[in-house]
């Protein structure tokens, strides 16, 4: 009995130290005066490959940063130092003046394994496209849900160049 309780306590202790992916050391620098590009440097700590979601703010006001304005280490990243480059000229903010309180929030996300497209819905309808990660499949969230009206292509591990 003592052996079982000791093993259980050890498992719980090791589980407490197992942390998910973490992003730290976020630094933002504009390449001014030579360029308007903005470098977003960060350090990722993760046991698996991770995608990084970027949310921009001017102070507390959220900004819409289109995906085509972001390049660099966004998809399939492992532990280490990384850089994302934001091109403000590819956004509507060039007419807004100076974004004096620009900041970002970087969120680590598990890359999707499959994309489920419901063909019974109109193109672009809310909920027509659902991304499913490996974790969703192994936890039984999507077992046997797909129907004949669904297309399930495998998601590419990185964004294709345009």
Short mmCIF file of C-alpha atoms in Angstrom, two decimals:
data_model
loop_
_atom_site.label_atom_id
_atom_site.label_comp_id
_atom_site.label_asym_id
_atom_site.label_seq_id
_atom_site.Cartn_x
_atom_site.Cartn_y
_atom_site.Cartn_z
CA UNK A 1 0.00 0.00 0.00
CA UNK A 2 2.83 2.40 0.87
CA UNK A 3 4.50 1.58 -2.46
CA UNK A 4 1.29 2.41 -4.37
CA UNK A 5 0.83 5.70 -2.52
CA UNK A 6 4.49 6.61 -3.05
CA UNK A 7 4.22 5.87 -6.78
CA UNK A 8 1.04 7.95 -7.03
CA UNK A 9 2.69 10.87 -5.22
CA UNK A 10 5.74 10.68 -7.51
CA UNK A 11 3.53 10.67 -10.63
CA UNK A 12 1.59 13.68 -9.39
CA UNK A 13 4.82 15.54 -8.58
CA UNK A 14 6.28 14.91 -12.04
CA UNK A 15 2.96 15.90 -13.65
CA UNK A 16 3.06 19.22 -11.82
CA UNK A 17 6.41 20.05 -13.45
CA UNK A 18 5.27 19.10 -16.96
CA UNK A 19 4.45 22.44 -18.52
CA UNK A 20 2.94 23.24 -21.86
CA UNK A 21 4.64 25.37 -24.49
CA UNK A 22 5.74 28.78 -23.26
CA UNK A 23 6.76 31.97 -25.05
CA UNK A 24 9.03 34.43 -23.26
CA UNK A 25 11.48 37.23 -23.99
CA UNK A 26 9.23 39.02 -26.50
CA UNK A 27 11.06 42.05 -27.97
CA UNK A 28 9.68 44.41 -30.63
CA UNK A 29 11.97 46.62 -32.73
CA UNK A 30 11.31 48.64 -35.84
CA UNK A 31 14.10 48.73 -38.43
CA UNK A 32 13.72 52.52 -38.71
CA UNK A 33 15.06 54.61 -40.47
CA UNK A 34 16.13 52.09 -43.11
CA UNK A 35 12.90 50.13 -43.23
CA UNK A 36 9.38 50.17 -41.84
CA UNK A 37 9.48 46.44 -41.05
CA UNK A 38 9.00 45.47 -37.41
CA UNK A 39 10.96 42.56 -35.89
CA UNK A 40 9.21 40.55 -33.18
CA UNK A 41 11.77 38.34 -31.42
CA UNK A 42 10.74 35.65 -28.94
CA UNK A 43 11.99 32.52 -27.19
CA UNK A 44 9.89 29.36 -27.36
CA UNK A 45 10.16 26.53 -24.85
CA UNK A 46 8.31 23.42 -26.02
CA UNK A 47 8.69 19.65 -26.29
CA UNK A 48 6.82 19.59 -29.60
CA UNK A 49 6.48 21.70 -32.74
CA UNK A 50 4.17 24.67 -32.18
CA UNK A 51 2.44 27.34 -34.28
CA UNK A 52 2.46 30.91 -32.97
CA UNK A 53 -0.64 33.14 -33.12
CA UNK A 54 0.05 36.89 -33.16
CA UNK A 55 -2.37 39.48 -31.77
CA UNK A 56 -1.48 43.15 -32.14
CA UNK A 57 -2.48 46.09 -29.95
CA UNK A 58 -2.01 49.85 -29.89
CA UNK A 59 -2.18 50.36 -26.14
CA UNK A 60 -5.29 48.39 -25.20
CA UNK A 61 -6.96 48.71 -28.62
CA UNK A 62 -6.78 45.43 -30.59
CA UNK A 63 -5.36 45.68 -34.12
CA UNK A 64 -6.17 43.45 -37.06
CA UNK A 65 -2.88 42.03 -38.35
CA UNK A 66 -3.60 40.16 -41.59
CA UNK A 67 -1.64 36.93 -42.04
CA UNK A 68 -0.07 38.20 -45.27
CA UNK A 69 1.56 41.04 -43.30
CA UNK A 70 3.42 38.54 -41.08
CA UNK A 71 6.42 36.43 -42.14
CA UNK A 72 9.05 34.42 -40.33
CA UNK A 73 8.84 31.84 -37.57
CA UNK A 74 5.08 31.38 -37.26
CA UNK A 75 4.50 27.70 -38.04
CA UNK A 76 6.02 24.42 -36.87
CA UNK A 77 8.52 25.97 -34.47
CA UNK A 78 10.55 24.10 -31.85
CA UNK A 79 12.37 25.38 -28.76
CA UNK A 80 14.76 28.27 -29.22
CA UNK A 81 15.01 31.90 -30.30
CA UNK A 82 12.78 32.95 -33.21
CA UNK A 83 11.76 36.03 -35.21
CA UNK A 84 8.49 37.15 -36.80
CA UNK A 85 8.53 40.14 -39.16
CA UNK A 86 5.48 42.41 -39.42
CA UNK A 87 5.09 44.66 -42.46
CA UNK A 88 2.84 47.59 -41.46
CA UNK A 89 2.78 48.73 -45.12
CA UNK A 90 0.70 45.62 -45.90
CA UNK A 91 -2.05 46.77 -43.52
CA UNK A 92 -4.56 49.60 -43.26
CA UNK A 93 -2.53 51.21 -40.45
CA UNK A 94 -0.32 53.23 -42.81
CA UNK A 95 -3.10 55.88 -42.84
CA UNK A 96 -3.56 55.81 -39.06
CA UNK A 97 -0.42 57.73 -38.22
CA UNK A 98 2.04 56.51 -35.60
CA UNK A 99 1.21 53.44 -33.53
CA UNK A 100 3.07 54.78 -30.51
CA UNK A 101 1.90 52.08 -28.09
CA UNK A 102 2.26 49.07 -30.42
CA UNK A 103 2.62 45.74 -28.65
CA UNK A 104 1.88 42.10 -29.43
CA UNK A 105 0.62 39.03 -27.65
CA UNK A 106 2.10 35.74 -28.87
CA UNK A 107 0.14 32.57 -28.16
CA UNK A 108 1.55 29.06 -28.71
CA UNK A 109 -0.96 26.75 -30.40
CA UNK A 110 -0.83 23.13 -31.46
CA UNK A 111 -0.75 22.91 -35.25
CA UNK A 112 -3.93 21.42 -36.72
CA UNK A 113 -3.70 17.94 -38.19
CA UNK A 114 -6.87 18.03 -40.29
CA UNK A 115 -9.26 20.61 -41.67
CA UNK A 116 -12.91 19.49 -41.83
CA UNK A 117 -15.01 21.28 -44.47
CA UNK A 118 -18.80 20.87 -44.22
CA UNK A 119 -20.12 20.86 -47.81
CA UNK A 120 -23.75 21.32 -46.72
CA UNK A 121 -23.01 24.91 -45.62
CA UNK A 122 -22.60 27.97 -47.84
CA UNK A 123 -19.03 28.98 -48.65
CA UNK A 124 -17.64 31.20 -45.90
CA UNK A 125 -20.45 30.40 -43.45
CA UNK A 126 -19.62 30.41 -39.74
CA UNK A 127 -18.58 26.89 -38.71
CA UNK A 128 -18.07 25.59 -42.26
CA UNK A 129 -14.37 24.97 -41.63
CA UNK A 130 -13.10 23.33 -38.46
CA UNK A 131 -9.45 22.60 -37.67
CA UNK A 132 -8.75 19.46 -35.67
CA UNK A 133 -5.51 18.75 -33.80
CA UNK A 134 -4.06 15.37 -32.94
CA UNK A 135 -5.07 16.00 -29.33
CA UNK A 136 -8.73 16.38 -30.39
CA UNK A 137 -8.58 13.03 -32.18
CA UNK A 138 -6.87 11.11 -29.39
CA UNK A 139 -9.25 12.48 -26.74
CA UNK A 140 -12.25 11.22 -28.70
CA UNK A 141 -13.67 14.65 -29.51
CA UNK A 142 -13.95 13.86 -33.23
CA UNK A 143 -14.26 10.07 -33.40
CA UNK A 144 -16.78 9.06 -36.10
CA UNK A 145 -18.25 12.55 -36.55
CA UNK A 146 -17.43 13.07 -40.24
CA UNK A 147 -20.22 12.43 -42.72
CA UNK A 148 -20.41 11.91 -46.47
CA UNK A 149 -20.91 15.67 -46.85
CA UNK A 150 -17.53 16.47 -45.22
CA UNK A 151 -14.12 16.79 -46.85
CA UNK A 152 -11.17 16.09 -44.55
CA UNK A 153 -7.84 17.08 -46.15
CA UNK A 154 -4.65 16.91 -44.13
CA UNK A 155 -3.36 20.36 -43.18
CA UNK A 156 0.06 21.29 -44.57
CA UNK A 157 2.72 21.72 -41.85
CA UNK A 158 3.54 25.25 -43.00
CA UNK A 159 1.96 28.06 -44.97
CA UNK A 160 2.59 27.85 -48.70
CA UNK A 161 4.30 30.83 -50.32
CA UNK A 162 2.04 33.10 -52.35
#
